[in-house]
C-alpha cells in the first residue's frame, strides 16, 4: 500500500482526549493476519491522527486515538509456498467512529475477505495485463487530501470492496490499468467520483480511446533494439501514475490511451542508447490518432523548454555559474532527452569566461562554479559526447558562446544551483539546433536521392524566460568521409526556421554522413555543432 499526502501528526493528550482503539485483523481463512499493512486516519482532520502501517501482533493492533470519524485501509498480500504473490487485496472501511468519553475500547474488525471484488479490464483487442493499481483519493473535512494505492505487476489479481459516499469529507477512486500485446498496448484510467463502485469490471470501448502511434527509430550504430516505454498519467487530484512496458526499437508500438477523469497522459521512451526522451503532457482526445517519433536521428545536445520541477543547466545566480548540456533532442517536437546516469560512453565539457578556462567536467550534470564577477562577459561551453558507445554510434561536438549581462532574463527563485528567494536564476542565451531528417525509415536509413533536413534554431527557455534575440544566420555542411572534407548544403529559410538539402549519392551507399551546423543571433551568441553518424544512406537511390 502506498500513501501520499500531508505528513503524519501524532496526537498528544495535551491537544486531544485519547481513547483506546483495537483493530482485529484476519486473513481469508479467518485466522489472525500476518500479511496485512493497516493505516487508520481521522477524516475530520488528518492532522489529528494518521497512523501508517500499524504494528500487528497475532492479528491485533492497539492504538490511542481522539474521538471522531475515521477511515481504515488494509492491504493484504497472499503468497504461495514459494513466497510468490498470488493476489493483493485492499480493504477500505470508511465512516468509522471513535466515540468520546465512553471509557471503553472501540474495536474494529478487519477481514481480508471484505475485499472480494476483483478488478477486471476489457479491451477491444486482446492484451495481457502488465500492471494494475487501485487508488483512493480521500479528502478530510478541512480539505486536506491523501491518496491510498494498491499496485500489482504482471497478471497478479487485485481485489477491492465497494465504499459508499462518506459522511465526512469526500472520496474518489481511480483504476489505472496497463496491458500489451506484441506491437500495441493500452494505458487506461477509470475514475469514479464519490465512491468505490461495487462493479469492478471495466470495459474500454473504441470510441473512448485515443490512438498514439509511436515510431521507434533504431540508431544505425547500436546493435541492441531493446528499450522501454513509460506512460505517465498526471491527474490534478491523484497526482502521478506510471505504467511500464518493454519497447523494441526499429518497430512501431501503438498505444491506446483513455482517462475518464481529468488526467492527461504523456509518454517517455528509453532508447537502446540509454537516452530517455519525454514528450509534453497531452490531453489525448478520444477518437483521434497521434504520431510520435522517438530517437529519430540524430540525437544531440540542444536547447529545450524547462518548467518548474527541473533545474536550469545554463543559468547564473549571482556569482554562481551553472553550465551544462544535459538536454538531448531527437526529431520529436517538444521532446527532451536525458542520458541515464553513467550511461554515455564518454562526455567532456570545458567552460570558459572571456577566453579563460574556468572549469571542466566528465559528468553529464551541469558544471557549477562560484565567485564569477557580476559584470558583462562571454561564456563559452565546449562539449564532446558519445551517445552510442560504438564505432558507429552518434557522437557530437558542440561549441557555444553566450553573452552574459547582469540583467539577463530571470527564471525564478530556485531553479538552479545558487538560486534563492533573493538571488534569482538568470538564463544564459544558449542557442540550440533541432534536426528533423526527412525520409528516414525506422533504422535511420534514407533512400531518397536528395536528403532534406528541417532545421530549427532557438534559445533555451526556463519558466518562460530566455533570450528573444532574433536568429540571424545559419549554415549546414555535410561530410561523407567522417569529417575529413565538407560540402555546403543548400539552405533556405530565415529567423531560425530553415530547410537544408544535399545529395545522397549512390557512391555513398552504406555511408553514415556527418552534419555540421552553425548559427548566430543578433546579440552575438553563437552555436557550432558537428554530429557524426547522423543517419545511414541506403542503397536504393
Short mmCIF file of C-alpha atoms in Angstrom, two decimals:
data_model
loop_
_atom_site.label_atom_id
_atom_site.label_comp_id
_atom_site.label_asym_id
_atom_site.label_seq_id
_atom_site.Cartn_x
_atom_site.Cartn_y
_atom_site.Cartn_z
CA UNK A 1 0.00 0.00 0.00
CA UNK A 2 1.33 3.40 -0.98
CA UNK A 3 0.34 6.57 0.83
CA UNK A 4 0.64 10.18 -0.29
CA UNK A 5 -0.49 13.37 1.40
CA UNK A 6 0.17 15.52 4.42
CA UNK A 7 2.82 14.32 6.84
CA UNK A 8 1.63 12.38 9.85
CA UNK A 9 0.98 14.20 13.11
CA UNK A 10 0.62 12.00 16.17
CA UNK A 11 -1.86 13.49 18.67
CA UNK A 12 -0.90 14.13 22.26
CA UNK A 13 -3.11 14.19 25.33
CA UNK A 14 -2.34 17.89 25.64
CA UNK A 15 -4.14 18.51 22.34
CA UNK A 16 -6.84 15.83 22.23
CA UNK A 17 -8.54 13.46 24.63
CA UNK A 18 -7.49 9.97 23.54
CA UNK A 19 -9.45 6.74 23.60
CA UNK A 20 -8.21 3.16 23.16
CA UNK A 21 -8.84 1.55 19.76
CA UNK A 22 -8.29 -2.11 18.91
CA UNK A 23 -8.01 -3.47 15.37
CA UNK A 24 -8.77 -7.17 14.94
CA UNK A 25 -7.34 -8.19 11.57
CA UNK A 26 -8.00 -11.59 10.00
CA UNK A 27 -6.95 -13.24 6.74
CA UNK A 28 -9.10 -15.14 4.22
CA UNK A 29 -9.33 -18.18 6.49
CA UNK A 30 -10.45 -16.12 9.48
CA UNK A 31 -7.13 -16.62 11.25
CA UNK A 32 -5.17 -13.69 12.74
CA UNK A 33 -3.49 -11.91 9.82
CA UNK A 34 0.25 -11.68 9.37
CA UNK A 35 0.10 -10.45 5.75
CA UNK A 36 -1.50 -7.02 6.21
CA UNK A 37 -0.44 -3.38 6.25
CA UNK A 38 -3.03 -1.27 8.07
CA UNK A 39 -3.48 2.51 8.12
CA UNK A 40 -6.01 4.45 10.20
CA UNK A 41 -6.72 8.15 9.55
CA UNK A 42 -9.02 10.69 11.16
CA UNK A 43 -11.30 12.11 8.45
CA UNK A 44 -12.35 15.14 10.50
CA UNK A 45 -8.71 16.20 10.14
CA UNK A 46 -5.79 14.07 9.03
CA UNK A 47 -3.66 16.21 11.36
CA UNK A 48 -5.41 14.66 14.36
CA UNK A 49 -4.31 11.14 13.54
CA UNK A 50 -2.60 9.37 10.69
CA UNK A 51 -1.33 6.00 11.83
CA UNK A 52 0.61 4.34 8.99
CA UNK A 53 1.40 0.62 8.97
CA UNK A 54 0.06 -0.01 12.44
CA UNK A 55 2.07 -2.88 14.03
CA UNK A 56 0.12 -6.14 14.34
CA UNK A 57 0.72 -8.79 16.97
CA UNK A 58 -1.14 -12.03 16.31
CA UNK A 59 -3.57 -10.05 14.13
CA UNK A 60 -4.27 -7.39 16.77
CA UNK A 61 -3.21 -3.74 16.92
CA UNK A 62 -3.87 -1.31 19.75
CA UNK A 63 -3.54 2.46 19.45
CA UNK A 64 -4.79 5.61 21.16
CA UNK A 65 -6.97 7.89 19.02
CA UNK A 66 -9.00 11.06 19.52
CA UNK A 67 -12.76 10.86 19.18
CA UNK A 68 -14.11 11.44 15.69
CA UNK A 69 -14.64 9.91 12.26
CA UNK A 70 -12.15 7.53 10.65
CA UNK A 71 -11.20 5.63 7.54
CA UNK A 72 -9.19 2.42 7.66
CA UNK A 73 -7.22 0.97 4.75
CA UNK A 74 -5.69 -2.51 4.93
CA UNK A 75 -3.58 -4.06 2.19
CA UNK A 76 -3.22 -7.86 2.20
CA UNK A 77 -0.66 -9.81 0.14
CA UNK A 78 -1.34 -13.51 -0.42
CA UNK A 79 1.58 -15.78 -1.25
CA UNK A 80 2.13 -19.37 -2.30
CA UNK A 81 4.51 -21.79 -0.59
CA UNK A 82 7.43 -20.42 -2.62
CA UNK A 83 6.77 -16.84 -1.49
CA UNK A 84 5.30 -15.66 -4.80
CA UNK A 85 2.45 -13.15 -4.58
CA UNK A 86 -0.78 -14.76 -5.75
CA UNK A 87 -3.16 -11.87 -5.04
CA UNK A 88 -3.36 -8.44 -3.44
CA UNK A 89 -6.49 -7.26 -1.64
CA UNK A 90 -7.18 -3.70 -0.49
CA UNK A 91 -9.86 -3.30 2.18
CA UNK A 92 -11.29 0.19 2.71
CA UNK A 93 -13.60 0.81 5.69
CA UNK A 94 -14.99 4.34 5.93
CA UNK A 95 -17.29 6.29 8.25
CA UNK A 96 -15.92 4.54 11.31
CA UNK A 97 -16.50 6.32 14.61
CA UNK A 98 -14.45 6.52 17.78
CA UNK A 99 -16.85 7.85 20.45
CA UNK A 100 -15.76 10.22 23.17
CA UNK A 101 -15.98 9.71 26.89
CA UNK A 102 -17.06 6.05 26.91
CA UNK A 103 -14.06 4.81 28.84
CA UNK A 104 -14.17 1.54 26.90
CA UNK A 105 -12.21 0.14 23.96
CA UNK A 106 -13.50 0.77 20.44
CA UNK A 107 -12.93 -2.34 18.32
CA UNK A 108 -12.88 -2.54 14.52
CA UNK A 109 -12.93 -5.97 12.88
CA UNK A 110 -10.98 -6.01 9.62
CA UNK A 111 -11.36 -9.10 7.45
CA UNK A 112 -9.37 -9.70 4.28
CA UNK A 113 -12.49 -11.36 2.86
CA UNK A 114 -14.20 -7.94 2.66
CA UNK A 115 -12.14 -7.26 -0.49
CA UNK A 116 -13.98 -9.73 -2.71
CA UNK A 117 -14.44 -7.69 -5.91
CA UNK A 118 -11.72 -8.50 -8.45
CA UNK A 119 -10.80 -5.65 -10.79
CA UNK A 120 -11.02 -6.73 -14.42
CA UNK A 121 -10.50 -4.67 -17.57
CA UNK A 122 -11.66 -5.48 -21.08
CA UNK A 123 -10.12 -4.02 -24.23
CA UNK A 124 -11.16 -4.01 -27.90
CA UNK A 125 -8.09 -6.05 -28.87
CA UNK A 126 -6.58 -8.84 -26.76
CA UNK A 127 -3.96 -7.61 -24.29
CA UNK A 128 -2.18 -9.13 -21.31
CA UNK A 129 -2.11 -7.15 -18.07
CA UNK A 130 1.25 -5.52 -17.31
CA UNK A 131 0.24 -3.56 -14.23
CA UNK A 132 -2.83 -2.55 -12.28
CA UNK A 133 -3.38 -0.05 -9.49
CA UNK A 134 -6.38 0.99 -7.43
CA UNK A 135 -6.13 4.48 -5.95
CA UNK A 136 -8.43 6.03 -3.37
CA UNK A 137 -8.30 9.81 -3.02
CA UNK A 138 -9.68 10.91 0.36
CA UNK A 139 -10.36 14.48 1.47
CA UNK A 140 -10.96 15.25 5.14
CA UNK A 141 -13.41 17.81 6.49
CA UNK A 142 -10.75 20.55 6.31
CA UNK A 143 -10.00 19.93 2.61
CA UNK A 144 -6.65 18.16 3.09
CA UNK A 145 -6.11 15.17 0.80
CA UNK A 146 -4.42 11.78 0.96
CA UNK A 147 -4.08 9.03 -1.64
CA UNK A 148 -4.02 5.30 -0.87
CA UNK A 149 -2.82 2.96 -3.59
CA UNK A 150 -2.62 -0.80 -4.08
CA UNK A 151 -0.48 -1.95 -7.01
CA UNK A 152 0.24 -5.25 -8.74
CA UNK A 153 2.59 -6.18 -11.57
CA UNK A 154 2.05 -8.73 -14.28
CA UNK A 155 -1.18 -10.71 -14.18
CA UNK A 156 -1.48 -10.81 -10.38
CA UNK A 157 -5.14 -10.22 -9.42
CA UNK A 158 -6.21 -7.23 -7.33
CA UNK A 159 -9.35 -7.30 -5.17
CA UNK A 160 -11.16 -4.36 -3.54
CA UNK A 161 -14.51 -3.66 -1.90
CA UNK A 162 -17.31 -1.18 -2.53
CA UNK A 163 -17.28 2.05 -0.49
CA UNK A 164 -20.23 4.45 -0.35
CA UNK A 165 -20.07 8.25 -0.37
CA UNK A 166 -18.59 9.25 3.01
CA UNK A 167 -20.46 11.39 5.53
CA UNK A 168 -17.31 13.40 6.29
CA UNK A 169 -15.11 14.80 3.53
CA UNK A 170 -15.03 13.33 0.02
CA UNK A 171 -13.76 10.19 -1.71
CA UNK A 172 -12.83 9.35 -5.30
CA UNK A 173 -11.46 6.18 -6.86
CA UNK A 174 -9.20 5.64 -9.87
CA UNK A 175 -8.24 2.34 -11.50
CA UNK A 176 -5.14 2.51 -13.74
CA UNK A 177 -4.53 -0.49 -16.00
CA UNK A 178 -1.78 -1.23 -18.48
CA UNK A 179 -1.77 -4.16 -20.89
CA UNK A 180 0.03 -5.10 -24.07
CA UNK A 181 0.43 -7.47 -26.99
CA UNK A 182 3.31 -7.73 -29.46
CA UNK A 183 3.02 -4.35 -31.17
CA UNK A 184 0.37 -2.46 -29.22
CA UNK A 185 -0.72 -1.71 -25.71
CA UNK A 186 -3.32 0.03 -23.57
CA UNK A 187 -2.94 2.64 -20.84
CA UNK A 188 -6.31 3.22 -19.24
CA UNK A 189 -7.61 5.21 -16.28
CA UNK A 190 -11.16 4.84 -14.97
CA UNK A 191 -12.30 7.41 -12.39
CA UNK A 192 -15.31 7.02 -10.10
CA UNK A 193 -16.48 10.06 -8.16
CA UNK A 194 -17.78 9.89 -4.57
CA UNK A 195 -17.37 6.12 -4.12
CA UNK A 196 -15.56 2.89 -4.86
CA UNK A 197 -18.08 1.12 -7.12
CA UNK A 198 -19.43 -2.35 -6.40
CA UNK A 199 -18.96 -3.37 -10.04
CA UNK A 200 -15.21 -3.58 -10.67
CA UNK A 201 -15.49 -4.80 -14.27
CA UNK A 202 -14.31 -2.05 -16.61
CA UNK A 203 -14.55 -2.00 -20.39
CA UNK A 204 -12.59 0.29 -22.72
CA UNK A 205 -14.64 0.96 -25.83
CA UNK A 206 -13.13 2.02 -29.17
CA UNK A 207 -14.90 5.39 -29.18
CA UNK A 208 -13.30 6.27 -25.82
CA UNK A 209 -9.73 5.67 -26.95
CA UNK A 210 -7.09 7.93 -28.42
CA UNK A 211 -4.52 6.17 -30.61
CA UNK A 212 -0.85 7.09 -30.23
CA UNK A 213 1.37 5.59 -32.92
CA UNK A 214 4.93 5.52 -31.57
CA UNK A 215 7.57 5.11 -34.28
CA UNK A 216 10.73 3.87 -32.58
CA UNK A 217 13.88 4.66 -34.56
CA UNK A 218 16.90 2.45 -34.02
CA UNK A 219 20.28 4.14 -34.33
CA UNK A 220 22.37 2.57 -37.13
CA UNK A 221 25.30 2.29 -34.75
CA UNK A 222 23.59 0.33 -31.99
CA UNK A 223 23.27 -3.46 -32.08
CA UNK A 224 20.57 -3.65 -29.40
CA UNK A 225 16.94 -2.81 -30.12
CA UNK A 226 15.73 -3.12 -26.53
CA UNK A 227 14.20 -0.07 -24.88
CA UNK A 228 11.38 0.81 -22.53
CA UNK A 229 8.19 2.84 -22.63
CA UNK A 230 6.71 4.69 -19.66
CA UNK A 231 3.23 6.16 -19.82
CA UNK A 232 2.70 8.97 -17.31
CA UNK A 233 -0.77 9.96 -16.13
CA UNK A 234 -0.93 13.37 -14.46
CA UNK A 235 -4.16 13.94 -12.57
CA UNK A 236 -4.89 17.14 -10.60
CA UNK A 237 -6.23 15.13 -7.68
CA UNK A 238 -4.50 11.76 -7.72
CA UNK A 239 -1.09 13.06 -8.85
CA UNK A 240 1.25 10.93 -10.98
CA UNK A 241 0.65 7.34 -12.04
CA UNK A 242 3.18 5.40 -14.11
CA UNK A 243 2.92 2.31 -16.30
CA UNK A 244 5.84 0.46 -17.89
CA UNK A 245 6.39 -1.93 -20.77
CA UNK A 246 9.29 -3.09 -22.97
CA UNK A 247 9.71 -1.36 -26.34
CA UNK A 248 11.53 -2.74 -29.37
CA UNK A 249 13.22 -0.03 -31.41
CA UNK A 250 13.07 -0.35 -35.16
CA UNK A 251 9.33 -1.07 -34.89
CA UNK A 252 6.05 0.77 -34.40
CA UNK A 253 4.37 0.50 -31.00
CA UNK A 254 0.76 1.65 -30.87
CA UNK A 255 -0.62 2.81 -27.53
CA UNK A 256 -4.34 3.23 -26.88
CA UNK A 257 -4.95 5.67 -24.03
CA UNK A 258 -8.02 6.56 -22.02
CA UNK A 259 -8.80 8.72 -19.00
CA UNK A 260 -12.39 9.10 -17.88
CA UNK A 261 -11.33 11.77 -15.37
CA UNK A 262 -9.27 14.96 -15.59
CA UNK A 263 -5.92 13.24 -16.03
CA UNK A 264 -3.62 13.81 -19.01
CA UNK A 265 -1.26 11.22 -20.46
CA UNK A 266 2.29 11.77 -21.65
CA UNK A 267 4.89 9.25 -22.71
CA UNK A 268 8.57 8.60 -22.16
CA UNK A 269 10.83 6.34 -24.20
CA UNK A 270 14.23 5.00 -23.20
CA UNK A 271 16.25 4.15 -26.29
CA UNK A 272 18.83 1.36 -26.66
CA UNK A 273 21.40 4.18 -26.31
CA UNK A 274 20.06 4.74 -22.77
CA UNK A 275 18.59 8.14 -23.58
CA UNK A 276 15.20 8.81 -22.00
CA UNK A 277 13.02 11.16 -24.04
CA UNK A 278 9.95 12.83 -22.58
CA UNK A 279 7.06 14.25 -24.56
CA UNK A 280 4.91 17.17 -23.42
CA UNK A 281 1.83 16.26 -21.42
CA UNK A 282 -1.07 15.95 -23.83
CA UNK A 283 -4.79 15.72 -23.43
CA UNK A 284 -5.27 13.00 -26.00
CA UNK A 285 -8.76 13.30 -27.43
CA UNK A 286 -10.89 10.19 -27.77
CA UNK A 287 -11.32 9.06 -31.36
CA UNK A 288 -8.23 10.88 -32.64
CA UNK A 289 -4.89 9.47 -33.79
CA UNK A 290 -1.45 10.86 -32.96
CA UNK A 291 2.08 10.01 -34.13
CA UNK A 292 5.27 10.32 -32.08
CA UNK A 293 8.78 9.78 -33.49
CA UNK A 294 11.25 8.61 -30.83
CA UNK A 295 15.03 8.51 -31.22
CA UNK A 296 14.87 9.64 -34.84
CA UNK A 297 18.39 10.72 -35.67
CA UNK A 298 20.49 12.48 -35.00
CA UNK A 299 20.43 12.63 -31.19
CA UNK A 300 22.47 15.59 -29.97
CA UNK A 301 22.60 18.24 -27.21
CA UNK A 302 20.13 21.05 -27.78
CA UNK A 303 18.20 23.85 -26.15
CA UNK A 304 14.87 22.97 -24.63
CA UNK A 305 11.93 24.39 -22.72
CA UNK A 306 12.26 23.91 -18.96
CA UNK A 307 9.39 24.33 -16.50
CA UNK A 308 9.05 24.09 -12.72
CA UNK A 309 10.48 20.92 -11.26
CA UNK A 310 13.62 20.73 -13.39
CA UNK A 311 16.72 22.77 -12.69
CA UNK A 312 18.26 25.05 -15.29
CA UNK A 313 21.57 23.76 -16.64
CA UNK A 314 22.55 27.05 -18.32
CA UNK A 315 21.90 29.73 -15.70
CA UNK A 316 23.67 32.08 -13.35
CA UNK A 317 22.60 33.00 -9.83
CA UNK A 318 24.62 35.90 -8.50
CA UNK A 319 28.23 34.76 -8.77
CA UNK A 320 27.28 31.09 -9.27
CA UNK A 321 27.51 29.75 -12.81
CA UNK A 322 25.72 26.57 -13.94
CA UNK A 323 26.79 25.39 -17.35
CA UNK A 324 25.90 22.05 -18.91
CA UNK A 325 24.41 20.28 -21.92
CA UNK A 326 22.19 17.74 -20.22
CA UNK A 327 19.25 18.04 -22.64
CA UNK A 328 19.30 15.97 -25.82
CA UNK A 329 16.97 16.30 -28.77
CA UNK A 330 15.60 13.95 -31.40
CA UNK A 331 13.18 14.82 -34.19
CA UNK A 332 10.10 14.75 -31.95
CA UNK A 333 8.60 18.22 -31.38
CA UNK A 334 8.92 19.16 -27.73
CA UNK A 335 10.93 16.06 -26.82
CA UNK A 336 13.51 16.50 -24.08
CA UNK A 337 16.06 13.74 -23.59
CA UNK A 338 18.44 12.96 -20.76
CA UNK A 339 21.15 10.33 -20.50
CA UNK A 340 20.66 7.75 -17.79
CA UNK A 341 23.27 8.09 -15.05
CA UNK A 342 26.65 6.72 -16.07
CA UNK A 343 25.48 5.56 -19.48
CA UNK A 344 27.33 7.65 -22.12
CA UNK A 345 30.50 6.08 -23.45
CA UNK A 346 32.25 9.42 -22.99
CA UNK A 347 31.42 13.03 -22.17
CA UNK A 348 33.63 16.04 -21.60
CA UNK A 349 32.69 19.69 -21.15
CA UNK A 350 35.01 22.67 -20.70
CA UNK A 351 33.75 26.11 -19.70
CA UNK A 352 35.41 29.47 -20.37
CA UNK A 353 34.81 33.07 -19.37
CA UNK A 354 36.23 35.66 -21.76
CA UNK A 355 38.65 33.05 -23.11
CA UNK A 356 39.91 31.85 -19.72
CA UNK A 357 39.13 28.27 -18.73
CA UNK A 358 37.07 28.22 -15.52
CA UNK A 359 36.29 24.51 -15.20
CA UNK A 360 35.68 21.17 -16.85
CA UNK A 361 33.70 18.02 -16.12
CA UNK A 362 33.12 14.50 -17.40
CA UNK A 363 29.74 14.30 -15.64
CA UNK A 364 26.56 14.97 -17.58
CA UNK A 365 25.38 17.02 -14.61
CA UNK A 366 25.93 20.79 -15.01
CA UNK A 367 29.31 22.21 -14.05
CA UNK A 368 28.86 24.66 -11.16
CA UNK A 369 31.44 27.33 -10.34
CA UNK A 370 31.24 30.17 -7.83
CA UNK A 371 32.81 33.59 -7.50
CA UNK A 372 32.03 34.77 -11.03
CA UNK A 373 32.03 38.59 -11.35
CA UNK A 374 28.66 40.24 -11.92
CA UNK A 375 29.91 42.09 -14.98
CA UNK A 376 29.23 41.58 -18.70
CA UNK A 377 31.19 38.65 -20.12
CA UNK A 378 31.20 35.98 -22.81
CA UNK A 379 30.81 32.44 -21.57
CA UNK A 380 31.81 29.54 -23.78
CA UNK A 381 30.96 25.85 -23.45
CA UNK A 382 32.72 23.16 -25.49
CA UNK A 383 31.33 19.64 -25.13
CA UNK A 384 32.09 16.26 -26.71
CA UNK A 385 29.54 13.49 -26.28
CA UNK A 386 29.48 9.88 -27.46
CA UNK A 387 25.93 8.58 -27.08
CA UNK A 388 26.18 5.24 -28.83
CA UNK A 389 29.34 3.80 -27.38
CA UNK A 390 30.42 2.05 -30.60
CA UNK A 391 32.36 2.87 -33.76
CA UNK A 392 29.04 3.61 -35.48
CA UNK A 393 27.46 5.39 -32.52
CA UNK A 394 26.34 9.01 -32.73
CA UNK A 395 28.92 11.47 -31.41
CA UNK A 396 28.69 15.23 -31.25
CA UNK A 397 30.96 18.22 -30.76
CA UNK A 398 29.18 21.36 -29.55
CA UNK A 399 30.73 24.82 -29.18
CA UNK A 400 28.58 27.60 -27.70
CA UNK A 401 29.26 31.25 -26.91
CA UNK A 402 26.80 33.13 -24.70
CA UNK A 403 26.84 36.84 -23.89
CA UNK A 404 26.17 37.37 -20.19
CA UNK A 405 24.80 40.59 -18.73
CA UNK A 406 23.72 41.12 -15.11
CA UNK A 407 20.18 41.94 -16.28
CA UNK A 408 19.66 38.58 -18.06
CA UNK A 409 16.07 37.19 -18.00
CA UNK A 410 15.10 35.72 -14.63
CA UNK A 411 13.80 32.13 -14.47
CA UNK A 412 12.57 32.23 -10.89
CA UNK A 413 13.86 31.95 -7.37
CA UNK A 414 15.28 28.46 -7.04
CA UNK A 415 15.54 26.74 -10.42
CA UNK A 416 19.34 26.43 -10.44
CA UNK A 417 22.23 25.89 -8.05
CA UNK A 418 22.82 29.09 -6.11
CA UNK A 419 19.31 30.42 -6.66
CA UNK A 420 17.20 31.67 -3.77
CA UNK A 421 14.31 33.98 -3.00
CA UNK A 422 16.70 36.92 -3.12
CA UNK A 423 19.10 35.65 -5.82
CA UNK A 424 17.11 34.67 -8.93
CA UNK A 425 18.35 32.30 -11.61
CA UNK A 426 19.17 34.12 -14.83
CA UNK A 427 19.02 32.25 -18.14
CA UNK A 428 22.07 32.26 -20.39
CA UNK A 429 21.29 32.89 -24.10
CA UNK A 430 22.07 29.34 -25.25
CA UNK A 431 21.30 28.54 -28.89
CA UNK A 432 20.20 25.02 -29.80
CA UNK A 433 19.66 23.18 -33.08
CA UNK A 434 16.77 20.78 -33.68
CA UNK A 435 17.15 18.29 -36.54
CA UNK A 436 14.35 16.61 -38.48
CA UNK A 437 15.70 14.50 -41.34
CA UNK A 438 13.06 13.62 -43.93
CA UNK A 439 12.58 10.19 -45.46
CA UNK A 440 14.23 8.05 -42.77
CA UNK A 441 12.98 4.54 -42.17
CA UNK A 442 12.96 3.01 -38.69
CA UNK A 443 16.66 2.13 -38.96
CA UNK A 444 17.52 5.82 -39.57
CA UNK A 445 18.26 4.96 -43.21
CA UNK A 446 17.43 7.25 -46.13
CA UNK A 447 16.97 6.02 -49.71
CA UNK A 448 15.97 9.38 -51.21
CA UNK A 449 18.33 10.75 -53.89
CA UNK A 450 18.36 14.14 -52.21
CA UNK A 451 18.31 14.48 -48.44
CA UNK A 452 16.20 17.17 -46.77
CA UNK A 453 16.69 18.50 -43.25
CA UNK A 454 14.22 20.72 -41.44
CA UNK A 455 16.44 22.71 -39.08
CA UNK A 456 15.14 24.95 -36.32
CA UNK A 457 17.38 27.08 -34.11
CA UNK A 458 16.10 28.66 -30.92
CA UNK A 459 17.11 29.69 -27.40
CA UNK A 460 16.88 27.91 -24.08
CA UNK A 461 13.73 28.92 -22.17
CA UNK A 462 13.19 28.33 -18.44
CA UNK A 463 9.76 29.02 -16.96
CA UNK A 464 9.09 31.23 -19.97
CA UNK A 465 12.30 33.24 -19.55
CA UNK A 466 15.11 33.29 -22.10
CA UNK A 467 16.73 35.32 -24.83
CA UNK A 468 14.49 36.78 -27.52
CA UNK A 469 17.35 37.89 -29.75
CA UNK A 470 16.48 37.04 -33.39
CA UNK A 471 18.44 34.25 -35.08
CA UNK A 472 20.22 35.97 -37.95
CA UNK A 473 22.42 33.34 -39.61
CA UNK A 474 22.83 29.60 -40.09
CA UNK A 475 24.87 27.21 -42.22
CA UNK A 476 24.71 23.46 -42.81
CA UNK A 477 27.55 21.29 -44.14
CA UNK A 478 27.69 17.54 -44.74
CA UNK A 479 30.62 15.12 -44.78
CA UNK A 480 30.70 11.63 -46.29
CA UNK A 481 34.19 10.74 -45.01
CA UNK A 482 33.95 11.20 -41.26
CA UNK A 483 34.65 14.93 -41.26
CA UNK A 484 37.79 14.96 -43.42
CA UNK A 485 36.08 17.01 -46.12
CA UNK A 486 32.86 19.00 -46.08
CA UNK A 487 30.27 20.09 -48.65
CA UNK A 488 27.99 23.04 -48.08
CA UNK A 489 24.30 22.15 -48.15
CA UNK A 490 21.71 24.23 -49.94
CA UNK A 491 19.87 26.25 -47.30
CA UNK A 492 16.63 28.21 -47.47
CA UNK A 493 14.67 29.95 -44.75
CA UNK A 494 15.29 32.63 -42.15
CA UNK A 495 14.91 33.61 -38.49
CA UNK A 496 15.68 30.17 -37.08
CA UNK A 497 13.48 28.11 -39.42
CA UNK A 498 15.39 26.50 -42.30
CA UNK A 499 15.36 23.69 -44.83
CA UNK A 500 18.70 22.25 -45.94
CA UNK A 501 19.27 19.71 -48.71
CA UNK A 502 22.19 17.75 -50.17
CA UNK A 503 22.69 14.69 -52.41
CA UNK A 504 22.58 11.08 -51.20
CA UNK A 505 24.80 9.79 -53.99
CA UNK A 506 24.75 6.05 -54.89
CA UNK A 507 28.52 6.01 -54.47
CA UNK A 508 27.95 6.73 -50.78
CA UNK A 509 25.62 3.79 -50.19
CA UNK A 510 26.13 2.49 -46.66
CA UNK A 511 27.88 5.68 -45.52
CA UNK A 512 26.85 7.37 -42.26
CA UNK A 513 27.23 11.10 -43.01
CA UNK A 514 28.22 13.77 -40.51
CA UNK A 515 26.31 17.05 -40.29
CA UNK A 516 27.77 20.38 -39.17
CA UNK A 517 25.55 23.33 -38.22
CA UNK A 518 26.48 26.88 -37.28
CA UNK A 519 24.11 29.61 -36.13
CA UNK A 520 24.20 33.09 -34.61
CA UNK A 521 21.74 35.64 -33.26
CA UNK A 522 21.67 39.42 -33.33
CA UNK A 523 23.25 39.67 -29.86
CA UNK A 524 26.36 37.75 -30.93
CA UNK A 525 25.54 34.39 -29.32
CA UNK A 526 26.76 31.51 -31.48
CA UNK A 527 26.42 27.77 -31.96
CA UNK A 528 28.65 25.34 -33.82
CA UNK A 529 27.70 21.66 -33.68
CA UNK A 530 29.02 18.62 -35.52
CA UNK A 531 27.13 15.33 -35.34
CA UNK A 532 28.75 12.20 -36.74
CA UNK A 533 26.88 9.12 -37.99
CA UNK A 534 23.71 11.20 -38.21
CA UNK A 535 21.90 8.69 -40.46
CA UNK A 536 22.65 5.96 -43.00
CA UNK A 537 22.47 6.29 -46.79
CA UNK A 538 20.62 3.31 -48.24
CA UNK A 539 21.36 1.50 -51.48
CA UNK A 540 18.12 2.08 -53.40
CA UNK A 541 18.59 5.55 -54.90
#
